[in-house]
Coordinates of N, CA and C in Angstrom, one line a residue:
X618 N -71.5 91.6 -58.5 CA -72.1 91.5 -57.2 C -72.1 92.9 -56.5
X619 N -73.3 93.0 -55.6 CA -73.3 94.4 -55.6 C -72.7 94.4 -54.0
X620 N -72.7 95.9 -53.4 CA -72.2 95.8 -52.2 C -73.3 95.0 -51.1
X621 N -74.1 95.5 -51.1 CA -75.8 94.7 -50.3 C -75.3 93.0 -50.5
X622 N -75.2 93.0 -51.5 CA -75.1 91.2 -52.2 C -74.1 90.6 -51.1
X623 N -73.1 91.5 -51.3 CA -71.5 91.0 -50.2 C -72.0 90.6 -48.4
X624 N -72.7 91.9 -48.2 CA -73.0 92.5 -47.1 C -73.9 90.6 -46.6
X625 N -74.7 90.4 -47.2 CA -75.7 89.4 -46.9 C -74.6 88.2 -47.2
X626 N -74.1 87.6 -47.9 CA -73.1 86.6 -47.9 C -72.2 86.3 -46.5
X627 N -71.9 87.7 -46.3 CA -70.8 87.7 -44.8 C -71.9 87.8 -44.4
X628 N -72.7 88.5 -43.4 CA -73.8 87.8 -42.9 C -73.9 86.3 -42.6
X629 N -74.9 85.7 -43.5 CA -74.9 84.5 -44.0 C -73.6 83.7 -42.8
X630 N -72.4 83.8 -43.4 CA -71.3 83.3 -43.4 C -71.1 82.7 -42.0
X631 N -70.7 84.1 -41.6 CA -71.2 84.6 -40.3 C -71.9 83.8 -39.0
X632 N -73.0 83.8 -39.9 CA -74.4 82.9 -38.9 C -74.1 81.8 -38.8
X633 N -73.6 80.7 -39.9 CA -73.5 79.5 -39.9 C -72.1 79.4 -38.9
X634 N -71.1 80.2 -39.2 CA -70.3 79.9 -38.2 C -70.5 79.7 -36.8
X635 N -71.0 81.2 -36.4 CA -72.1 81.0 -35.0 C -72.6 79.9 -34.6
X636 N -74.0 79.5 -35.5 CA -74.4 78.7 -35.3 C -73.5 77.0 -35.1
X637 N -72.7 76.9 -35.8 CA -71.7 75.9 -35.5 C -71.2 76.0 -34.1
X638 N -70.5 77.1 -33.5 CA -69.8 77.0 -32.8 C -71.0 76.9 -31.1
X639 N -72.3 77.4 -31.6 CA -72.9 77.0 -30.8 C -73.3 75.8 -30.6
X640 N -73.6 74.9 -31.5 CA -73.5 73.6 -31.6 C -72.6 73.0 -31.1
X641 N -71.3 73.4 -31.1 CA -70.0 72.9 -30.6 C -70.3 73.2 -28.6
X642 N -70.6 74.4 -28.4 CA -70.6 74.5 -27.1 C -71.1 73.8 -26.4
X643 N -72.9 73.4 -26.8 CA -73.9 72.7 -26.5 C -73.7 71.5 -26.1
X644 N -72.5 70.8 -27.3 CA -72.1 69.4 -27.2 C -71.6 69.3 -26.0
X645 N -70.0 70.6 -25.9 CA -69.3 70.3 -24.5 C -70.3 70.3 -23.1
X646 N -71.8 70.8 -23.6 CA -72.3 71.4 -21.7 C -72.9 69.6 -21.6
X647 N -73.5 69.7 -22.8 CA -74.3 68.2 -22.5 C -73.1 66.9 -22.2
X648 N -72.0 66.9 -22.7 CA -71.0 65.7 -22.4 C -70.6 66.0 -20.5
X649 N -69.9 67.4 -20.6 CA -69.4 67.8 -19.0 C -70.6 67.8 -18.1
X650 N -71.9 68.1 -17.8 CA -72.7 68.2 -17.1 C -73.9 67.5 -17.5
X651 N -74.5 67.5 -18.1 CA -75.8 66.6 -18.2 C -75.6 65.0 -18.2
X652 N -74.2 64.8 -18.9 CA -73.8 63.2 -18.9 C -72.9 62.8 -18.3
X653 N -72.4 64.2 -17.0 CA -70.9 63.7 -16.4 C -71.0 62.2 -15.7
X654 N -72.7 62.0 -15.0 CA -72.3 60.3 -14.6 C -72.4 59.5 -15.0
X655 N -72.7 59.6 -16.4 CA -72.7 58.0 -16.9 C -71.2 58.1 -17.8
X656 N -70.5 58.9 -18.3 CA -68.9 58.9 -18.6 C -68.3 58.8 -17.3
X657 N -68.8 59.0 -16.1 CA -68.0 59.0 -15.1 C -67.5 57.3 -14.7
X658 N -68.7 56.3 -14.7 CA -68.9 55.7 -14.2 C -68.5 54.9 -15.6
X659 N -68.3 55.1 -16.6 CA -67.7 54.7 -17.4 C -66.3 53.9 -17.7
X660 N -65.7 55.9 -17.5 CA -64.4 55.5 -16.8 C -63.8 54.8 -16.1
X661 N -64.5 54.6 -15.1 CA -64.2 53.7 -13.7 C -64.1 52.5 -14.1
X662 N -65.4 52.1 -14.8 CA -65.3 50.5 -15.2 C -64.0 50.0 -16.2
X663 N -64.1 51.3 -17.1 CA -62.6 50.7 -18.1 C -61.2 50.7 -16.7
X664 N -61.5 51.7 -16.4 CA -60.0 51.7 -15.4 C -59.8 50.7 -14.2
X665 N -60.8 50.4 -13.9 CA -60.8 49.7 -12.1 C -61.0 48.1 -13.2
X666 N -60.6 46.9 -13.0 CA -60.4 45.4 -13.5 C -59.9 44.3 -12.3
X667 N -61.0 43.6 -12.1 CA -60.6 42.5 -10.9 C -60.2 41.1 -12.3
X668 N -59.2 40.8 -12.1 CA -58.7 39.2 -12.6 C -58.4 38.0 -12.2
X669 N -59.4 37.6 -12.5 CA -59.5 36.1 -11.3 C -57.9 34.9 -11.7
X670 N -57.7 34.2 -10.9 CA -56.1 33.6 -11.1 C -57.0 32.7 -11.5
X671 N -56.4 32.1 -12.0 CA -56.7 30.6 -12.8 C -56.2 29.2 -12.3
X672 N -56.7 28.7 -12.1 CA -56.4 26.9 -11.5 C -55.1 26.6 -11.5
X673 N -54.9 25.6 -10.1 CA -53.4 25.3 -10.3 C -53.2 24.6 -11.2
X674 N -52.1 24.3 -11.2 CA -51.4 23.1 -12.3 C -51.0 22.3 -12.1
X675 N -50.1 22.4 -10.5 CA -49.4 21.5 -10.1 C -48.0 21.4 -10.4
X676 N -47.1 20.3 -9.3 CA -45.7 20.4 -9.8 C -45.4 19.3 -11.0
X677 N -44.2 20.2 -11.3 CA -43.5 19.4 -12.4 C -42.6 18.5 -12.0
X678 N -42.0 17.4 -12.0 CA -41.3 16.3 -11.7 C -40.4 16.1 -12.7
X679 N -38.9 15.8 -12.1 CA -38.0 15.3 -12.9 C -38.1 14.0 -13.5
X680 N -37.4 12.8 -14.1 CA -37.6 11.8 -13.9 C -37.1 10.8 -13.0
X681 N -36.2 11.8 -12.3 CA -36.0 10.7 -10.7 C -37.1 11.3 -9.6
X682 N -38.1 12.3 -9.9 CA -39.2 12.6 -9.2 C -38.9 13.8 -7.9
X683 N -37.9 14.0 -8.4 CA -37.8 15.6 -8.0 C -38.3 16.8 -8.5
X684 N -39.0 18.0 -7.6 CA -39.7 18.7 -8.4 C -38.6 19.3 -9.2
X685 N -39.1 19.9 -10.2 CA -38.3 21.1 -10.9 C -39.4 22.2 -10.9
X686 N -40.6 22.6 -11.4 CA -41.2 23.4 -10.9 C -42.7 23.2 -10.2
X687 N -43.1 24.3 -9.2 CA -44.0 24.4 -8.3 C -44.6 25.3 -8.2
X688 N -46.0 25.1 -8.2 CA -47.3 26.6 -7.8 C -46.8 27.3 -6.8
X689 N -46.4 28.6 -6.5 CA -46.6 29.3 -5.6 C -47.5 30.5 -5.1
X690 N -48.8 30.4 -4.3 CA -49.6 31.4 -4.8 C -48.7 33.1 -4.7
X691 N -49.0 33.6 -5.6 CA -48.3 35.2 -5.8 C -49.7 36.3 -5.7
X692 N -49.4 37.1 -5.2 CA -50.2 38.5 -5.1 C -49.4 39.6 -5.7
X693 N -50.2 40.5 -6.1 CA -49.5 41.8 -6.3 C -50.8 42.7 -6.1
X694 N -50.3 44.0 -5.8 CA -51.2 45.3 -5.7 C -50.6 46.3 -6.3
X695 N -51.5 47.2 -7.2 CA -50.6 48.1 -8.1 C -51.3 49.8 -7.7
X696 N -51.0 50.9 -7.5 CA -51.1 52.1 -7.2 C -51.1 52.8 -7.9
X697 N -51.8 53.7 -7.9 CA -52.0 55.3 -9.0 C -51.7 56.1 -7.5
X698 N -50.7 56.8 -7.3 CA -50.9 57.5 -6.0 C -51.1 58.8 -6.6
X699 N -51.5 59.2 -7.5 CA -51.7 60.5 -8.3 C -52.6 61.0 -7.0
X700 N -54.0 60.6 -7.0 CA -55.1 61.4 -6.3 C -55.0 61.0 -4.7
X701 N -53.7 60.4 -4.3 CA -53.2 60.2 -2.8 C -53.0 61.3 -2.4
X702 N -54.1 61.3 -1.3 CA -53.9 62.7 -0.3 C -53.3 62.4 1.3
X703 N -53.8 61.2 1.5 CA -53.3 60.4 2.8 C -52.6 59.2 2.8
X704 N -51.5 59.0 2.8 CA -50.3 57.9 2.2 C -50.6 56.9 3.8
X705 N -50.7 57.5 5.0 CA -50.5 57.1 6.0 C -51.8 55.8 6.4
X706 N -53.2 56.6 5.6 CA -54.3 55.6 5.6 C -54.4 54.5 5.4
X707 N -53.8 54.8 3.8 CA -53.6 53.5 3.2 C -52.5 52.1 3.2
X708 N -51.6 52.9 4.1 CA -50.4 52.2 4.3 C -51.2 51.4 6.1
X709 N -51.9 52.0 6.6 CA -52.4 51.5 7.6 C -53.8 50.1 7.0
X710 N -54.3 50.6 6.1 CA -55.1 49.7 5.5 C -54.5 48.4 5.2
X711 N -53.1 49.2 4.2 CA -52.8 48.1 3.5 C -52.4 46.7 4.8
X712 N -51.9 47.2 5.6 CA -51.5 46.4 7.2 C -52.4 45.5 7.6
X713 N -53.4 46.3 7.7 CA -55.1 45.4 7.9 C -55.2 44.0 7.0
X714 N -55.9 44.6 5.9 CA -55.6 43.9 4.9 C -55.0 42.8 4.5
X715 N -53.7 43.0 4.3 CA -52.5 41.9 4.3 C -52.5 41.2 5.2
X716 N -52.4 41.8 6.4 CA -52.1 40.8 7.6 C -51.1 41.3 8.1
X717 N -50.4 42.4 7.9 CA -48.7 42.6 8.0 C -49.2 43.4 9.6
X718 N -47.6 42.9 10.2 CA -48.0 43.5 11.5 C -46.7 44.9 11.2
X719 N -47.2 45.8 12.2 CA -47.3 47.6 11.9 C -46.0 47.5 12.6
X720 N -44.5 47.9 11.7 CA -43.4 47.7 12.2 C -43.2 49.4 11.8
X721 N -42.8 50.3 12.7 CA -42.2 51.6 12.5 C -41.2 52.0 11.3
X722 N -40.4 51.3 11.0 CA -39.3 51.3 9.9 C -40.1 50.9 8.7
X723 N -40.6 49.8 8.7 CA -41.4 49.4 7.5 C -42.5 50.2 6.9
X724 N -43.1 50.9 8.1 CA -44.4 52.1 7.6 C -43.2 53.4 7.2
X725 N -41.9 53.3 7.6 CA -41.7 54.7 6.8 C -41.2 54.5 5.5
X726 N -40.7 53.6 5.5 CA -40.2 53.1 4.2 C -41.5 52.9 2.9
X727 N -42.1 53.0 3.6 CA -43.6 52.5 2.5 C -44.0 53.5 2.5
X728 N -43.7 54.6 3.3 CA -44.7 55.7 3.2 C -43.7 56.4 2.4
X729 N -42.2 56.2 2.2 CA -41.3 56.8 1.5 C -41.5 56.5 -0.1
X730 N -41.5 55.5 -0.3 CA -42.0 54.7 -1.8 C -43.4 55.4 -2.1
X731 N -44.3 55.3 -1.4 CA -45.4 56.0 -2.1 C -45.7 57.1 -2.2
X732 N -44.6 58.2 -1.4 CA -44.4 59.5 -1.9 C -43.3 59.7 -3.1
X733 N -42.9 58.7 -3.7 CA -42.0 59.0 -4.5 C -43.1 59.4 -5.9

């Protein structure tokens, strides 16, 4: 193999790498910018889940007809406070919302827990 011969192989070599890593770039502009909303909105849908409760059941009765167990409707609300900028908002929302009447001690305490 002559020197010329080598010279065009690395070349070659070379180009295809290039050309790869251009391809590679390409992919990242078209994923981050040309398709950021429909991955955006993507995300959201996997992340964000409403689950409907399911039908009562009813109590359970001993056989002298005492309950032993009973429906109680239960709620929960769960937080990401990662992208929480205003703790105070939502602790005022959450008040709305609920129904909870706005006791001073209870908003710091809530506002304490959700800065943890």
């Amino acid at each position: 193999m002559t020197k010329d011969q080598a010279l065009r192989r690395a070349a070659l070599v070379f180009a295809l790498l290039g050309l790869g890593v251009l391809a590679v770039v390409g992919r990242l502009v078209q994923l981050q910018v040309v398709e950021h909303e429909e991955w955006l909105a993507l995300a959201q849908a996997i992340q964000e889940d409403v689950v409907e409760i399911p039908q009562r059941r009813g109590t359970i009765y001993d056989r002298n007809g005492l309950p032993l167990a009973c429906d109680v409707p239960g709620y929960s609300i769960a937080l990401d406070n990662y992208h929480m900028t205003k703790p105070e908002l939502l602790v005022g929302l959450l008040e709305e919302v609920l129904g909870l009447a706005p006791d001073e001690e209870d908003l710091e305490e809530a506002l304490d827990a959700l800065l943890l």
